[in-house]
Coordinates of N, CA, C and O in Angstrom, one line a residue:
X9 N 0.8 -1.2 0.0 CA 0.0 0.0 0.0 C 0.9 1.2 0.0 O 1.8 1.3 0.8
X10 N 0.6 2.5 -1.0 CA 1.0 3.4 -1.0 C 1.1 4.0 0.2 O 0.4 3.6 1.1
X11 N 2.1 5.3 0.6 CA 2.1 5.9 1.7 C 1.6 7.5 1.1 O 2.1 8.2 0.2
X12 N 0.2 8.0 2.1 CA -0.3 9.4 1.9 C 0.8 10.3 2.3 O 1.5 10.3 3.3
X13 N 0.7 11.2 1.1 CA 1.3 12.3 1.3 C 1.1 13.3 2.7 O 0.1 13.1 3.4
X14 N 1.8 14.2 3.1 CA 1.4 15.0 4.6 C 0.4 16.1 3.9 O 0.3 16.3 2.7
X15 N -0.2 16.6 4.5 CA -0.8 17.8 4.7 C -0.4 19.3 3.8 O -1.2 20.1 3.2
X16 N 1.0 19.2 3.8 CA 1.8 20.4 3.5 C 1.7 20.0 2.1 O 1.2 20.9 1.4
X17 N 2.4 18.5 1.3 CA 2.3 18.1 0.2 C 1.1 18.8 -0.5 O 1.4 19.6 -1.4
X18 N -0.2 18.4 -0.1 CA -1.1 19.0 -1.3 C -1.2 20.4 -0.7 O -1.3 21.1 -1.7
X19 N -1.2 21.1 0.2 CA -1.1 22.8 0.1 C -0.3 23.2 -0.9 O -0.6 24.1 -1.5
X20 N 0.7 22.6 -1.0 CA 2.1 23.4 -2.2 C 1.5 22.8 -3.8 O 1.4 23.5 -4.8
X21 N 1.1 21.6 -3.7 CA 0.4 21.4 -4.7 C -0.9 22.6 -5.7 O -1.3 23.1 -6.8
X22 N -1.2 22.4 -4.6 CA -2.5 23.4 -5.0 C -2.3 25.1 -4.8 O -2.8 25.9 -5.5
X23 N -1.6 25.3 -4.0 CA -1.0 27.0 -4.5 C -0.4 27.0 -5.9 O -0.5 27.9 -6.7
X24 N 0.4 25.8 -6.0 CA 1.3 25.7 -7.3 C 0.3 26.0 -8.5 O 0.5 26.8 -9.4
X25 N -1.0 25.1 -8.2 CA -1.6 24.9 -9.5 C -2.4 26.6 -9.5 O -2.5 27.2 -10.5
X26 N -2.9 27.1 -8.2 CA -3.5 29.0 -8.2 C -2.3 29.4 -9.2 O -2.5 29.8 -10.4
X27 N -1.5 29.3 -8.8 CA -0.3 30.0 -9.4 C 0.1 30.0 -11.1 O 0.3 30.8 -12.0
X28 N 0.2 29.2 -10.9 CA 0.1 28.5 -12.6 C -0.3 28.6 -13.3 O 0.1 28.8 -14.4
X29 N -2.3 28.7 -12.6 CA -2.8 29.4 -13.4 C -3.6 30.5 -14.0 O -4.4 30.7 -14.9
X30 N -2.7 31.3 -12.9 CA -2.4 32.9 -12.9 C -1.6 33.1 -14.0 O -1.9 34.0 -14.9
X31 N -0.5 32.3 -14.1 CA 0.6 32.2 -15.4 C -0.2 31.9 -16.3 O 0.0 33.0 -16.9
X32 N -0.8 31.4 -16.8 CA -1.7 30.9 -18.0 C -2.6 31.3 -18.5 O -3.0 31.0 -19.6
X33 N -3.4 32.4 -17.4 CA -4.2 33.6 -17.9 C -3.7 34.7 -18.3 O -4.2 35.3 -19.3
X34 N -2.6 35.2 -17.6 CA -1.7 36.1 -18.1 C -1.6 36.0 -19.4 O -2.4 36.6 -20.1
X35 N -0.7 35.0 -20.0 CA -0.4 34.0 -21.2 C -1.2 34.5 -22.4 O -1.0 35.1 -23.5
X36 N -2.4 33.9 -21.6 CA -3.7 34.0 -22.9 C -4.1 35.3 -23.1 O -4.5 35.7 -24.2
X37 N -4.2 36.4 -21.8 CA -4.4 37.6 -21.6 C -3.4 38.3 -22.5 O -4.0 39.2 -23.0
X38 N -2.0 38.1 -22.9 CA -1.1 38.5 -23.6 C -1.2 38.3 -25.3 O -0.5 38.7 -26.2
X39 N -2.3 37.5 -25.4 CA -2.5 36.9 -26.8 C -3.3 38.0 -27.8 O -3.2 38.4 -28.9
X40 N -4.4 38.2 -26.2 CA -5.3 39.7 -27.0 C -4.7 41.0 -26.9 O -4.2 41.6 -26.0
X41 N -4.7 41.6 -28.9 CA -4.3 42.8 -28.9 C -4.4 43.8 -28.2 O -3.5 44.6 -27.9
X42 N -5.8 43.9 -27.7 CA -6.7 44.9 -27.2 C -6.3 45.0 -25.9 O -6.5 46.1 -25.4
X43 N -5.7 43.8 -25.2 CA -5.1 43.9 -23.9 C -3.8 44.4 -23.7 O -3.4 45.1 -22.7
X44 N -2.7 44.1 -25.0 CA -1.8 44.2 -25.1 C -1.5 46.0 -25.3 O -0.7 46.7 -24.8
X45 N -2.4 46.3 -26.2 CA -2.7 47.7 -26.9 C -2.6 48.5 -25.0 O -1.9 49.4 -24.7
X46 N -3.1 48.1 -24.6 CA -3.7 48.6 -23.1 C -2.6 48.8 -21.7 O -2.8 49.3 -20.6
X47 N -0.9 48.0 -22.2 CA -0.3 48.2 -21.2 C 0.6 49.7 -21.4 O 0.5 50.5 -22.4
X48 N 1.2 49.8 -20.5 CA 2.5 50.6 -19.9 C 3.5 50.7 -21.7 O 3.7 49.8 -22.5
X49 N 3.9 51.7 -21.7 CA 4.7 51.3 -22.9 C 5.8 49.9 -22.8 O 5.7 48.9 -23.5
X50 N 6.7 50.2 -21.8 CA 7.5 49.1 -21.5 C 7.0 47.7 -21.9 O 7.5 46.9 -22.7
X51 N 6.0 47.7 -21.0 CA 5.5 46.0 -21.5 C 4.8 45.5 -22.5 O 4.9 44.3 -22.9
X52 N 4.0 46.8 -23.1 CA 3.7 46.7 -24.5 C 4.8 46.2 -25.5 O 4.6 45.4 -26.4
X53 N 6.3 46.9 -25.4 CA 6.9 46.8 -26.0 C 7.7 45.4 -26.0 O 7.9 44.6 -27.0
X54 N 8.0 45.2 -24.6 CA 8.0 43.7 -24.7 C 7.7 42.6 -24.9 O 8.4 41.6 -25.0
X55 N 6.0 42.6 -25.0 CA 5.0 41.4 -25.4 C 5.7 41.7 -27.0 O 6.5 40.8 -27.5
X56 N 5.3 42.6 -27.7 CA 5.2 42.6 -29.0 C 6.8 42.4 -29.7 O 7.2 41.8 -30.7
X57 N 7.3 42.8 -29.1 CA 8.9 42.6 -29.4 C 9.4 40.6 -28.7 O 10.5 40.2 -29.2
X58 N 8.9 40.1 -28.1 CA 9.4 39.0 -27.6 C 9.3 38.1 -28.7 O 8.4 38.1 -29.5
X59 N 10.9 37.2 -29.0 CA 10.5 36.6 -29.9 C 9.9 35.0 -29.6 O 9.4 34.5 -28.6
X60 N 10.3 34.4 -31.0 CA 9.2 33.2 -30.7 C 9.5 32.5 -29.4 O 8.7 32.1 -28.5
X61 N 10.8 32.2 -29.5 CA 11.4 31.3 -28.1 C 10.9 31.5 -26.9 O 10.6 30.7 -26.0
X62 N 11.0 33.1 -27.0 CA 10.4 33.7 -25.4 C 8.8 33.4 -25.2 O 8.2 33.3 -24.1
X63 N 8.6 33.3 -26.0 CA 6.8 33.0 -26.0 C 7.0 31.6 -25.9 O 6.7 31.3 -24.7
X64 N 7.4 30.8 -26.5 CA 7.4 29.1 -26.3 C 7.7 29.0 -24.8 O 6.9 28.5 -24.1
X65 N 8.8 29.7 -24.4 CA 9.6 29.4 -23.4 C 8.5 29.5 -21.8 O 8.5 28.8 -20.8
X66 N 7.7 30.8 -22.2 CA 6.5 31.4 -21.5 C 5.4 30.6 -21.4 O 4.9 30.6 -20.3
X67 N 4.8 29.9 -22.1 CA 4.2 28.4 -22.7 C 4.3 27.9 -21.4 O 3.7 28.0 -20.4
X68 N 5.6 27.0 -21.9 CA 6.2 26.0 -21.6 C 6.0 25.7 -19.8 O 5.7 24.8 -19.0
X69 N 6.2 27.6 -19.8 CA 6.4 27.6 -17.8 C 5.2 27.3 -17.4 O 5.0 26.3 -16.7
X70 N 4.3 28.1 -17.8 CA 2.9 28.3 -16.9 C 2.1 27.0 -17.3 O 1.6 26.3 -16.5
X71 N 2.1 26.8 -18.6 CA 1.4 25.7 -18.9 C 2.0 24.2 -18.5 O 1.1 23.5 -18.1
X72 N 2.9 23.9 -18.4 CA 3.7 23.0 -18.0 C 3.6 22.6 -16.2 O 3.4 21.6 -15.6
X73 N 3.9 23.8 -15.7 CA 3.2 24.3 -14.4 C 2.0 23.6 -14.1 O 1.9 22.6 -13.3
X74 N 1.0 24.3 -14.6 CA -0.2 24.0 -14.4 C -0.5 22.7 -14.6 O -0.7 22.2 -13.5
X75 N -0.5 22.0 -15.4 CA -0.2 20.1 -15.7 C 0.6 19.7 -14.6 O 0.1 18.9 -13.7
X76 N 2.0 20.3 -14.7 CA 2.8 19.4 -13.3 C 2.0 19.1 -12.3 O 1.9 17.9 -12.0
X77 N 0.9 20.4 -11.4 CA 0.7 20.3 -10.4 C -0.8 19.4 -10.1 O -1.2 18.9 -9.1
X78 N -1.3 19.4 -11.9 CA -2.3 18.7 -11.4 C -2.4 17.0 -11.4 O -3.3 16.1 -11.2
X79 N -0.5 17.2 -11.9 CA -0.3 15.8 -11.9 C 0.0 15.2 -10.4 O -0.3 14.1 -10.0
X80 N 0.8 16.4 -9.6 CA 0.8 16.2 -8.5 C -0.1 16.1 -7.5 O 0.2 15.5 -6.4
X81 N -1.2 16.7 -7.7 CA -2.5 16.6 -7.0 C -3.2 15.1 -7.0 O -3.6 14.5 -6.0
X82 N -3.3 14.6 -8.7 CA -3.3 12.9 -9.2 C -2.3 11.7 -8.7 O -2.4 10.5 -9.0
X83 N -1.4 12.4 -7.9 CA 0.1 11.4 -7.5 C 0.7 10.6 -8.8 O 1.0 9.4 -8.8
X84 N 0.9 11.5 -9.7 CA 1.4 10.3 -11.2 C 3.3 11.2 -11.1 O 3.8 12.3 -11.0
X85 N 3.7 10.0 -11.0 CA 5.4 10.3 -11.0 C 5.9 11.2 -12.2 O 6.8 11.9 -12.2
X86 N 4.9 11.0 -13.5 CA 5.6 12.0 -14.5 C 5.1 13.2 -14.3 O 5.0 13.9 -15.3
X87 N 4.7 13.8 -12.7 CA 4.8 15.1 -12.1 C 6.3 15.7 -12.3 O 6.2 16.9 -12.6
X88 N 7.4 15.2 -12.3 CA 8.8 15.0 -12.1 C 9.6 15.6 -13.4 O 10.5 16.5 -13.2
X89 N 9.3 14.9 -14.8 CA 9.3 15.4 -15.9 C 8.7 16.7 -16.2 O 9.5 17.4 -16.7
X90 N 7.9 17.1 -16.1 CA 6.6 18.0 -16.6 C 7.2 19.0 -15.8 O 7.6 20.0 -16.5
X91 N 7.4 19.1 -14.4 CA 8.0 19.9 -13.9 C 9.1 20.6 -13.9 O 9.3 21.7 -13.7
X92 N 10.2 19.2 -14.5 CA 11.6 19.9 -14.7 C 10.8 20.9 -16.1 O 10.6 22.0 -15.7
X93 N 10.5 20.7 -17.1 CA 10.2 21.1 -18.0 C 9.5 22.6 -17.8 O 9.9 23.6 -18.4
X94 N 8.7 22.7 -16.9 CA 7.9 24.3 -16.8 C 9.3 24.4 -15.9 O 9.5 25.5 -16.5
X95 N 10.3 24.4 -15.1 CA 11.6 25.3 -14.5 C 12.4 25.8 -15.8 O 12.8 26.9 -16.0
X96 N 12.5 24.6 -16.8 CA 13.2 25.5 -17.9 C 12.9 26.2 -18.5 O 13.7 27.0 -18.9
X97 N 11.6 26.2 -18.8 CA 10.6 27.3 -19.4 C 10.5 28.9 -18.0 O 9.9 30.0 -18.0
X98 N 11.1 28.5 -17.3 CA 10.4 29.4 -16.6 C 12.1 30.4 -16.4 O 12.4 31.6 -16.4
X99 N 13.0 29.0 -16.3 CA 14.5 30.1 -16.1 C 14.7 30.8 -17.9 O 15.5 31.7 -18.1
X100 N 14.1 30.1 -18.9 CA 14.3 30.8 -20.2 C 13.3 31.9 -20.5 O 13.4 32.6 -21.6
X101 N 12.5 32.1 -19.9 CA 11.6 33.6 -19.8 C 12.3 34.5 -19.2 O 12.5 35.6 -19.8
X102 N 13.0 34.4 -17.7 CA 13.8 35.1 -17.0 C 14.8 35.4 -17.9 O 15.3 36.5 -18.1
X103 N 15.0 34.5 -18.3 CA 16.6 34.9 -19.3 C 16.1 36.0 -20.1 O 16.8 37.0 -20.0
X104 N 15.2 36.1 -20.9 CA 14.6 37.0 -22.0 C 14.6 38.7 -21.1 O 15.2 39.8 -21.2
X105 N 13.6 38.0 -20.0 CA 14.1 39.3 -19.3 C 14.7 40.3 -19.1 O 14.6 41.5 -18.9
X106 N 15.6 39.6 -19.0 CA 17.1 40.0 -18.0 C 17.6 41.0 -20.0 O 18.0 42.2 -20.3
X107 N 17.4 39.7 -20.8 CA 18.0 40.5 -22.0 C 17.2 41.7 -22.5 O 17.7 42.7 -23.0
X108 N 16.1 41.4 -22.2 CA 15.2 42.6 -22.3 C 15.3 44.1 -21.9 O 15.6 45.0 -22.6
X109 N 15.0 44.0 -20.6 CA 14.9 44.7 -19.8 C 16.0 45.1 -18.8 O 15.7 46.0 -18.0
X110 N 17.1 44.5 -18.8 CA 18.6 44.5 -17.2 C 17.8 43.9 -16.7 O 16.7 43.4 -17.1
X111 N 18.5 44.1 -15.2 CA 18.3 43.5 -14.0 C 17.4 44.6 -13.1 O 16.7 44.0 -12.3
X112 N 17.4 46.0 -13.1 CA 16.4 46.9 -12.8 C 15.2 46.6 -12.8 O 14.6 47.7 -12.9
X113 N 14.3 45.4 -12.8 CA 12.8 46.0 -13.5 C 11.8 45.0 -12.1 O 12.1 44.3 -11.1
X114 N 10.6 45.5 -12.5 CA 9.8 44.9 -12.0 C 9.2 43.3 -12.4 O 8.7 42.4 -11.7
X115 N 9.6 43.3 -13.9 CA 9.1 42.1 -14.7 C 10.1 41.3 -14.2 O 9.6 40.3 -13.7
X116 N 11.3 41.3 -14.0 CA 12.3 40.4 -13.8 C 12.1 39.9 -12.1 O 12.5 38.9 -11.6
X117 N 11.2 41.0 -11.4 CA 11.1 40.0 -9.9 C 10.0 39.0 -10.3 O 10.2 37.9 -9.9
X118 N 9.0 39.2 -10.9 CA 8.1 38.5 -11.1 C 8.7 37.3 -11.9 O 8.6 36.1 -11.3
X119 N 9.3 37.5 -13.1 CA 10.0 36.0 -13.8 C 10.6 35.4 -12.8 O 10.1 34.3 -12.6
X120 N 11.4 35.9 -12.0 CA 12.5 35.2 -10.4 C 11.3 34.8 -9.5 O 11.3 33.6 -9.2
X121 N 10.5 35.6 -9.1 CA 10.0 34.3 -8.5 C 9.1 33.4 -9.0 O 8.6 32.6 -8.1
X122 N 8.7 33.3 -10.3 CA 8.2 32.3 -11.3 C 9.3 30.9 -11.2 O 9.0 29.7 -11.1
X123 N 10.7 31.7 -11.3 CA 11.4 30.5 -11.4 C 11.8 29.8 -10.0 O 11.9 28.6 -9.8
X124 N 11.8 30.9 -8.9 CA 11.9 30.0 -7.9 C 10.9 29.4 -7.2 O 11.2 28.9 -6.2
X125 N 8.8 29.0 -7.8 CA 7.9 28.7 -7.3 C 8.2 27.5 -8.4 O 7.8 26.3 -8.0
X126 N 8.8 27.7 -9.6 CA 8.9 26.2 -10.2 C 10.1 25.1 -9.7 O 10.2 23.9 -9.8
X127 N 10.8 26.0 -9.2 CA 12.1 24.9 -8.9 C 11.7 24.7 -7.3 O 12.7 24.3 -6.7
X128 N 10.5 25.0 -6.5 CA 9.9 24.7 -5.4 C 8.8 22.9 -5.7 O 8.8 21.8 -5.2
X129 N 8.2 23.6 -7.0 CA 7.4 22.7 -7.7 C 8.5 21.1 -7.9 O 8.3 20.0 -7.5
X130 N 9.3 21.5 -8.5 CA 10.2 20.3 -9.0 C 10.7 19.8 -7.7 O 10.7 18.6 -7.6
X131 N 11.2 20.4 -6.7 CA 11.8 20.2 -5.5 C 11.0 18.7 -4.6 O 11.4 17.8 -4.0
X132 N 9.6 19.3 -5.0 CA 8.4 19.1 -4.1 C 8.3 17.3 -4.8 O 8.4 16.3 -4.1
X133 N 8.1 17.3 -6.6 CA 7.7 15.9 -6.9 C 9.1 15.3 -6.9 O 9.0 14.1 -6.7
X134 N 10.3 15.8 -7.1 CA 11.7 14.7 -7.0 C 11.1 14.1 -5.0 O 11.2 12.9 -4.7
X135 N 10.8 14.7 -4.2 CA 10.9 14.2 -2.8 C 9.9 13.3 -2.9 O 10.2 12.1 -2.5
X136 N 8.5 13.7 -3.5 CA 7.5 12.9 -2.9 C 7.7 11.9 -3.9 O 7.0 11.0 -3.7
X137 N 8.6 11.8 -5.0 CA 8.7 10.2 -5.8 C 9.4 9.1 -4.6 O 9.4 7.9 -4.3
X138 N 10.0 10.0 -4.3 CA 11.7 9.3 -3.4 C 10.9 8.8 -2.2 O 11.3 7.8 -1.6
X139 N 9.4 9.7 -1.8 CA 8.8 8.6 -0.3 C 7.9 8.0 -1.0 O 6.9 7.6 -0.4
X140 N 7.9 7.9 -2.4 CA 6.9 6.7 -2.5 C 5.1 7.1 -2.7 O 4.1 6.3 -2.7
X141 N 5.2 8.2 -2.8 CA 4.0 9.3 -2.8 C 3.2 8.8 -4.3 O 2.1 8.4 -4.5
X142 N 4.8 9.1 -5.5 CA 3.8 9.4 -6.8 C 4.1 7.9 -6.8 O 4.8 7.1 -6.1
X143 N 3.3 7.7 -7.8 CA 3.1 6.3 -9.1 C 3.3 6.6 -10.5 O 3.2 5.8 -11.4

């Protein structure tokens, strides 16, 4: 018989997945002109100027994210995969950033701690594979 995860396990699960899919509305919210038309020049300029990669890369995090967690909520071990995957997506958006914008900005705390709630995310399913949690 499987051993239940603690308490804390699905709390991080499930903020992960709020989180994620804050990331994923953003995402889609960034898709429409009309919303895009509607920011700050700065960020206008960087939605519209990001190239493809940075958008894959932006994908990759939130959406990836959002899957990981609800794989982790499901206890399926390819939580583990999925997850490494939204951290790479998530430190190659930061990267864009950083080339973007320096190290000065507000978008870049937000990418940082995107990348450190994903590498919280990955942290969380490498442990609970290792007690026996996922399947």
């Amino acid at each position: 018989m499987m051993e239940k995860p603690k308490w804390s396990y699905w709390s991080i699960a499930v903020m992960g997945l709020i989180w994620s899919l804050m990331g994923c509305l953003n995402f889609i919210m960034q898709t429409d002109a009309d919303f895009v038309a509607q920011l700050p020049d700065r960020y206008h300029d960087l939605v519209m100027q990001r190239p493809v990669w940075a958008t894959a890369s932006f994908a990759v995090a939130v959406f990836g994210g959002a899957v990981g967690c609800i794989l982790l909520l499901l206890r399926r071990a390819v939580a583990v995969q999925v997850l490494g995957l939204a951290l790479v997506g998530a430190l190659a958006t930061f990267v864009y950033g950083v080339m973007a914008l320096g190290l000065a900005s507000e978008a870049i705390l937000s990418t940082g701690v995107s990348g450190v709630v994903a590498a919280i995310l990955l942290w969380l399913s490498v442990a609970s594979r290792t007690r026996g949690w996922l399947r």
